[in-house]
Coordinates of C-alpha atoms in Angstrom, one line a residue:
Chain A
M6 CA -107.0 -20.5 41.9
F7 CA -106.6 -16.7 41.9
N8 CA -108.4 -13.6 40.1
I9 CA -106.5 -10.4 41.0
E10 CA -108.2 -7.1 38.8
R11 CA -106.1 -3.5 38.2
G12 CA -108.9 -0.4 37.2
G13 CA -107.3 2.5 36.0
E14 CA -107.0 3.3 32.1
E15 CA -107.3 -0.2 30.8
H16 CA -108.9 -2.8 33.1
R17 CA -106.9 -6.0 33.8
K18 CA -107.4 -9.2 35.2
L19 CA -104.9 -12.4 36.0
S20 CA -106.6 -15.3 36.8
Y21 CA -105.1 -18.6 37.6
K22 CA -106.9 -22.2 37.4
D23 CA -104.4 -24.2 39.7
K24 CA -106.4 -27.4 38.0
N25 CA -104.6 -26.6 35.1
C26 CA -101.3 -26.3 36.2
V27 CA -98.7 -28.9 36.3
G28 CA -96.1 -27.0 38.7
C29 CA -93.5 -26.1 36.3
G30 CA -92.8 -23.0 37.6
I31 CA -92.1 -21.5 34.4
C32 CA -94.7 -18.5 34.9
V33 CA -92.4 -17.8 37.7
D34 CA -89.1 -17.9 35.7
V35 CA -90.5 -15.4 33.5
C36 CA -92.4 -12.9 35.5
P37 CA -90.6 -9.8 35.4
T38 CA -91.3 -8.6 38.5
D39 CA -90.9 -11.6 40.7
S40 CA -94.6 -11.9 41.9
L41 CA -95.2 -15.4 41.6
R42 CA -94.0 -18.1 43.6
L43 CA -94.4 -21.9 43.3
G44 CA -95.4 -23.0 46.1
P45 CA -94.1 -27.2 47.8
I46 CA -94.5 -29.0 45.0
V47 CA -94.0 -32.7 45.8
P48 CA -95.9 -32.3 49.2
I49 CA -98.9 -30.8 46.9
A50 CA -98.6 -34.1 44.9
R51 CA -98.8 -36.4 47.4
G52 CA -101.5 -34.8 48.9
L53 CA -99.8 -33.9 52.1
I54 CA -100.6 -29.9 51.6
E55 CA -103.1 -28.4 50.0
M56 CA -103.0 -25.2 48.2
D57 CA -102.6 -23.8 44.9
L58 CA -99.0 -24.4 43.3
V59 CA -98.7 -21.3 41.8
S60 CA -99.2 -17.7 44.3
V61 CA -99.1 -14.0 43.2
N62 CA -98.4 -11.2 44.9
Q63 CA -100.5 -8.6 43.8
E64 CA -98.7 -5.5 45.1
S65 CA -95.7 -6.1 42.9
C66 CA -97.3 -7.7 40.1
V67 CA -97.8 -5.5 37.2
F68 CA -100.3 -7.4 35.0
C69 CA -98.0 -7.8 32.0
G70 CA -99.3 -10.9 31.4
L71 CA -96.0 -12.5 30.5
C72 CA -97.0 -15.0 32.3
S73 CA -99.9 -15.8 30.8
V74 CA -98.7 -15.8 27.8
A75 CA -95.5 -18.6 28.6
C76 CA -97.7 -20.9 29.5
P77 CA -98.8 -23.8 27.8
F78 CA -101.1 -25.2 29.6
D79 CA -103.5 -22.3 30.0
A80 CA -103.4 -22.2 34.0
L81 CA -103.0 -18.4 33.4
S82 CA -105.0 -15.5 31.6
L83 CA -104.4 -11.7 31.6
S84 CA -107.2 -10.1 30.3
I85 CA -107.7 -6.4 29.0
E86 CA -111.1 -4.3 29.6
G87 CA -112.1 -8.7 29.1
T88 CA -110.4 -9.6 26.6
D89 CA -107.6 -12.3 27.0
V90 CA -104.4 -11.8 26.0
K91 CA -104.4 -14.9 24.1
D92 CA -106.9 -13.7 21.5
I93 CA -104.9 -10.3 20.7
K94 CA -103.2 -10.0 17.8
S95 CA -100.2 -8.9 18.8
Y96 CA -99.8 -10.8 21.9
P97 CA -97.7 -14.3 21.6
K98 CA -99.2 -17.5 20.6
W99 CA -98.6 -21.3 21.0
D100 CA -98.7 -22.8 18.4
I101 CA -99.4 -26.4 19.7
E102 CA -102.6 -28.4 19.6
S103 CA -103.7 -31.7 20.7
E104 CA -106.4 -33.1 17.7
V105 CA -108.7 -35.9 17.5
H106 CA -109.2 -36.3 13.8
D107 CA -112.7 -37.8 13.7
E108 CA -112.8 -39.8 10.3
D109 CA -109.7 -41.8 11.3
C110 CA -111.1 -42.2 15.1
I111 CA -112.7 -45.8 15.7
Y112 CA -113.8 -44.9 19.1
C113 CA -111.9 -48.2 21.2
G114 CA -111.3 -45.5 23.5
R115 CA -107.1 -46.1 24.2
C116 CA -106.6 -42.9 24.5
Y117 CA -109.4 -42.5 26.7
A118 CA -108.2 -45.0 29.3
V119 CA -104.7 -43.7 29.0
C120 CA -104.4 -40.3 29.3
P121 CA -102.8 -38.8 32.8
Q122 CA -104.8 -36.1 32.9
D123 CA -108.1 -37.0 32.2
S124 CA -108.7 -35.1 29.1
I125 CA -110.2 -37.3 27.1
I126 CA -113.7 -37.0 26.4
F127 CA -115.1 -40.3 25.1
R128 CA -118.5 -42.1 24.4
R129 CA -119.6 -44.9 22.0
N130 CA -122.7 -46.6 21.1
L131 CA -122.0 -50.3 20.4
P132 CA -124.5 -52.5 18.7
N133 CA -126.2 -54.7 20.4
P134 CA -125.3 -58.3 20.3
V135 CA -128.6 -59.3 19.9
D136 CA -129.2 -57.4 16.6
L137 CA -126.0 -59.6 15.7
V138 CA -126.9 -62.6 16.1
R139 CA -130.0 -65.5 15.1
G140 CA -131.4 -68.4 16.6
E141 CA -134.0 -70.4 18.7
M142 CA -134.1 -71.0 22.5
D143 CA -136.0 -73.1 24.2
I144 CA -136.6 -74.1 27.6
D145 CA -139.2 -77.3 28.1
E146 CA -140.5 -77.1 31.8
E147 CA -141.9 -80.2 32.2
Q148 CA -138.6 -81.0 31.8
C149 CA -136.6 -79.1 33.5
I150 CA -135.0 -80.5 37.2
Y151 CA -133.5 -76.6 37.9
C152 CA -130.8 -78.0 38.5
S153 CA -129.5 -74.4 37.3
F154 CA -126.6 -75.6 35.3
C155 CA -127.5 -73.6 32.6
A156 CA -127.9 -70.4 34.4
D157 CA -124.7 -70.7 36.2
M158 CA -122.8 -71.4 33.0
C159 CA -124.5 -68.9 30.7
P160 CA -121.8 -66.3 29.5
A161 CA -124.5 -63.7 28.7
G162 CA -126.2 -64.2 32.2
A163 CA -130.0 -65.2 30.1
I164 CA -131.2 -67.4 32.2
L165 CA -132.9 -67.2 35.6
I166 CA -133.9 -69.5 38.0
K167 CA -137.0 -68.4 40.1
N168 CA -137.1 -69.3 43.7
I169 CA -134.2 -71.4 43.8
P170 CA -135.0 -73.9 47.4
T171 CA -133.7 -72.6 50.7
A172 CA -135.0 -72.8 53.5
S173 CA -137.5 -70.2 53.7
N174 CA -138.4 -71.0 50.4
D175 CA -141.0 -73.5 48.6
A176 CA -138.7 -75.8 46.9
L177 CA -141.2 -77.3 44.6
N178 CA -142.6 -73.4 43.4
N179 CA -139.7 -73.2 40.7
S180 CA -139.1 -71.8 37.4
I181 CA -137.2 -71.3 34.5
E182 CA -137.1 -68.1 32.4
V183 CA -134.8 -67.4 28.9
D184 CA -134.2 -63.1 28.8
L185 CA -133.9 -63.8 24.2
S186 CA -132.8 -60.2 25.2
K187 CA -129.3 -61.2 26.4
C188 CA -129.2 -64.6 24.3
I189 CA -126.7 -65.6 22.1
F190 CA -127.5 -68.9 21.1
C191 CA -123.9 -70.2 22.2
G192 CA -125.3 -73.7 23.3
I193 CA -123.3 -73.8 26.4
C194 CA -127.3 -74.0 28.1
K195 CA -128.1 -77.1 25.7
R196 CA -124.9 -79.2 26.0
V197 CA -124.9 -78.8 30.5
C198 CA -129.0 -79.4 30.3
P199 CA -128.6 -83.4 32.2
E200 CA -132.2 -84.1 31.1
D201 CA -132.3 -82.8 27.5
A202 CA -134.5 -79.8 28.0
I203 CA -133.0 -77.2 26.5
N204 CA -134.2 -77.4 22.5
Q205 CA -131.5 -74.7 20.7
V206 CA -130.8 -73.6 18.0
C207 CA -127.9 -71.0 16.3
S208 CA -128.3 -69.6 12.8
T209 CA -126.4 -67.1 13.0
C210 CA -124.0 -67.5 10.4
M211 CA -127.0 -68.9 8.1
Y212 CA -127.9 -65.6 8.6
Y213 CA -125.0 -63.9 8.4
D214 CA -125.4 -62.2 5.3
E215 CA -128.9 -60.3 6.3
I216 CA -127.4 -59.4 9.6
E217 CA -126.7 -55.7 9.7
E218 CA -123.4 -54.3 9.1
V219 CA -121.6 -53.5 12.6
E220 CA -121.7 -49.8 12.7
I221 CA -119.6 -47.9 16.0
T222 CA -120.6 -44.4 16.6
G223 CA -118.8 -42.5 18.8
E224 CA -117.3 -38.7 20.1
T225 CA -113.5 -38.6 21.0
L226 CA -112.5 -35.0 22.6
I227 CA -109.6 -33.6 23.9
S228 CA -109.9 -31.1 26.0
E229 CA -107.3 -28.7 24.7
S230 CA -107.4 -26.5 28.6
S231 CA -106.4 -29.9 30.3
C232 CA -104.3 -31.6 27.9
V233 CA -100.1 -31.3 28.9
Y234 CA -99.4 -32.4 25.7
C235 CA -98.4 -36.0 26.8
S236 CA -98.8 -37.7 23.6
W237 CA -99.8 -41.1 25.1
C238 CA -102.9 -40.7 23.5
S239 CA -101.2 -40.2 20.1
K240 CA -98.5 -42.8 20.8
I241 CA -101.4 -45.4 22.0
C242 CA -104.0 -44.9 19.3
P243 CA -103.8 -47.8 17.0
V244 CA -105.2 -45.8 14.2
D245 CA -103.0 -42.9 13.9
A246 CA -106.2 -40.2 14.5
I247 CA -104.7 -38.1 16.9
T248 CA -102.5 -35.3 16.6
I249 CA -100.3 -33.3 19.2
S250 CA -97.5 -30.9 19.4
K251 CA -95.2 -30.5 22.5
P252 CA -94.4 -27.1 23.6
F253 CA -90.9 -27.7 23.6
E254 CA -88.2 -29.9 21.7
G255 CA -85.0 -31.0 24.0
T256 CA -83.6 -33.4 26.3
L257 CA -83.9 -34.4 29.6
E258 CA -81.2 -35.9 31.6
L259 CA -80.4 -37.5 34.9
V260 CA -76.9 -36.3 35.3
E261 CA -75.8 -38.1 38.6
N262 CA -71.9 -37.0 39.4
D263 CA -69.7 -38.5 43.2
E264 CA -72.0 -36.5 46.0
K265 CA -75.3 -36.5 44.6
V266 CA -77.3 -39.5 42.9
C267 CA -80.5 -40.6 42.0
K268 CA -82.5 -42.1 45.1
G269 CA -85.2 -43.6 43.3
D270 CA -87.4 -46.3 45.4
S271 CA -86.9 -43.7 48.7
C272 CA -87.4 -40.6 47.1
H273 CA -89.6 -40.7 43.8
A274 CA -90.7 -36.8 43.9
C275 CA -90.0 -36.5 39.9
L276 CA -92.3 -39.5 39.5
D277 CA -94.7 -37.9 41.6
V278 CA -94.9 -34.0 40.1
C279 CA -94.6 -35.9 36.5
P280 CA -98.1 -34.2 34.9
C281 CA -97.5 -36.5 31.7
N282 CA -96.8 -40.1 33.9
A283 CA -93.6 -40.2 31.4
V284 CA -91.4 -41.1 35.1
K285 CA -90.7 -44.8 36.0
I286 CA -88.2 -45.7 38.8
E287 CA -86.4 -48.9 37.3
D288 CA -83.8 -50.4 39.3
G289 CA -83.5 -48.0 41.8
K290 CA -83.5 -45.2 39.5
S291 CA -85.6 -42.4 37.9
V292 CA -86.3 -43.2 34.9
T293 CA -87.9 -40.7 32.0
D294 CA -89.3 -41.5 28.8
L295 CA -89.3 -38.3 26.1
N296 CA -91.7 -40.0 24.6
F297 CA -94.2 -38.8 26.9
C298 CA -91.9 -35.9 28.2
N299 CA -93.7 -32.7 27.9
L300 CA -90.0 -30.9 29.1
C301 CA -92.2 -28.8 31.5
G302 CA -89.6 -29.0 34.5
A303 CA -91.5 -29.8 36.9
C304 CA -89.5 -33.1 38.4
V305 CA -86.2 -30.5 37.6
T306 CA -88.3 -28.0 40.6
A307 CA -88.8 -31.0 42.5
C308 CA -85.2 -33.0 42.5
P309 CA -83.9 -32.5 45.9
Q310 CA -80.7 -33.9 44.5
D311 CA -80.3 -31.5 41.7
I312 CA -79.1 -34.1 39.6
R313 CA -82.3 -33.4 37.0
V314 CA -81.0 -31.7 33.9
L315 CA -83.5 -29.9 31.4
S316 CA -82.3 -28.4 28.2
R317 CA -85.2 -27.3 25.9
T318 CA -83.7 -26.4 22.2
S319 CA -86.6 -25.2 20.6
M320 CA -90.2 -23.8 22.0
K321 CA -93.6 -23.2 19.7
L322 CA -94.1 -20.0 20.9
N323 CA -94.4 -17.9 17.8
N324 CA -95.3 -14.0 17.4
V325 CA -93.2 -12.6 20.1
N326 CA -93.1 -9.4 19.1
S327 CA -91.3 -7.2 22.2
E328 CA -87.8 -7.5 22.5
S329 CA -87.7 -7.7 26.0
W330 CA -90.3 -10.7 26.3
N331 CA -88.1 -12.4 23.8
E332 CA -85.1 -12.3 26.3
I333 CA -87.3 -13.4 28.6
L334 CA -88.1 -16.4 27.2
N335 CA -85.3 -16.9 25.6
T336 CA -84.0 -18.2 28.6
L337 CA -86.4 -20.7 29.3
L338 CA -84.6 -22.5 26.4
I339 CA -81.1 -22.4 28.6
G340 CA -80.6 -25.2 30.6
K341 CA -82.8 -25.1 34.0
Chain B
M20 CA -74.5 -39.6 56.9
A21 CA -78.3 -38.5 57.6
V22 CA -79.6 -35.2 58.6
K23 CA -80.3 -32.8 61.2
I24 CA -82.5 -30.6 62.7
D25 CA -82.1 -27.7 64.2
P26 CA -84.2 -27.4 67.7
D27 CA -84.6 -23.9 67.6
V28 CA -86.1 -23.5 64.4
C29 CA -88.0 -27.3 64.4
G30 CA -92.1 -26.5 64.5
H31 CA -91.7 -29.5 67.0
I32 CA -95.3 -30.7 64.9
A33 CA -97.6 -29.1 67.0
N34 CA -95.8 -25.9 65.7
C35 CA -95.0 -27.1 62.0
P36 CA -96.9 -25.6 59.5
V37 CA -97.7 -29.3 58.3
Q38 CA -97.8 -30.8 61.2
G39 CA -94.5 -32.2 61.0
L40 CA -94.3 -32.2 56.8
C41 CA -91.0 -34.4 57.3
I42 CA -92.3 -37.2 58.9
K43 CA -95.2 -37.7 56.2
L44 CA -92.8 -37.3 53.3
C45 CA -89.8 -39.8 54.6
E46 CA -91.1 -43.2 53.5
Q47 CA -87.4 -44.9 55.0
G48 CA -89.3 -44.5 58.7
A49 CA -85.9 -42.0 59.5
I50 CA -87.9 -39.1 60.3
I51 CA -90.3 -40.6 63.1
E52 CA -92.8 -39.0 65.3
E53 CA -91.8 -40.2 69.2
D54 CA -93.7 -38.5 72.2
G55 CA -95.1 -35.6 69.9
D56 CA -92.0 -34.8 68.7
V57 CA -89.9 -35.3 65.5
K58 CA -87.1 -37.7 66.0
I59 CA -84.8 -39.2 63.5
V60 CA -83.4 -42.8 63.1
P61 CA -80.3 -42.4 61.2
E62 CA -79.8 -45.7 60.0
N63 CA -82.8 -45.6 57.8
C64 CA -81.8 -42.5 56.0
D65 CA -81.4 -42.8 52.4
D66 CA -79.8 -39.0 51.9
C67 CA -82.9 -38.3 49.2
D68 CA -82.8 -34.9 50.9
L69 CA -87.0 -34.4 50.6
C70 CA -87.0 -33.8 53.8
I71 CA -84.5 -30.6 53.7
Q72 CA -86.0 -29.9 50.7
N73 CA -89.3 -29.1 51.8
C74 CA -88.9 -28.5 55.4
P75 CA -91.7 -25.2 56.2
N76 CA -89.0 -23.9 58.7
Q77 CA -85.6 -24.9 56.4
A78 CA -84.7 -26.7 59.7
I79 CA -83.6 -29.8 58.3
S80 CA -79.8 -29.7 57.2
K81 CA -77.0 -32.4 56.6
A82 CA -75.5 -33.9 59.8

């Protein structure tokens, strides 16, 4: 993380948040004064070096803000007189989104489990299972021999035998208890009891219509500041409740030649730096699933064989009003 | 083909900014620590070039 400032007629401040940075180097590629530097992304990704992915030369930075508008991941922001340029009308804006449609979400949590960046905030309220069953359960302590078959087999953990005999325990002082807030009247205890000490009746089916409808409520939110637009969440969502639009369109290919070939498991630098969990090593070669790739290009920088070819064909950065900026930004579209 | 280390440029672990980054990066056991210094085991090298790319002193090159 860094914050650098410039006073004068306008107060300008450039802030960098390392936690949002994916190490793609787009900022470095567009900086007109070569003031930004990308650190060693592979050792950083492997936890061998602790440092920010991007550093800045404060002496040469002119606080133009091109890096901040080009970063699709909100890792850099330039503010002028306290206003982020992303909120200033005349500045370019990314037309990208990651959104959960509340009306469609069933709160299954699959998106939350799969997100490679932990960008999804998820909570849900499940009904209490006991509210969905009906029945009766009673243990005749006169007949119980405290064998604990029932307690050991109860899938709901509803039966507790106290004072299980041990060397230091009074084996004659046993007791058995049923926690009715856990019992689902499945009847396993009754079936396994060798003494017929358990009386249990399940009436869930009989009262089926009286039992309240199941309503699962919750909240699923994507933190846009840390989302990398990989679209794992939208692809895995069983009810199509998530929309992700990616910053770039294009392709990423592995192009080997006589001298340079992918070393797969020996290297796996691409896999380590990929923020999208889109890279796998299969049969000794790196395989990128473009469904999940955001075309950030971090793997291209990381590949020591330099055999990854990224071709971005379009980018969703709109409202670029400066011709010189447009020219620089268009260099991102040429193969990296 | 393996790699070679320029002894004049190498930090020899003690003076390496990352105390032997190449050793930590190489998962093939082709660069190991021996007597406090860096040693190359050519037969283990898979020519992935990760060490060449990431050496902070740019001391490693193709043999």
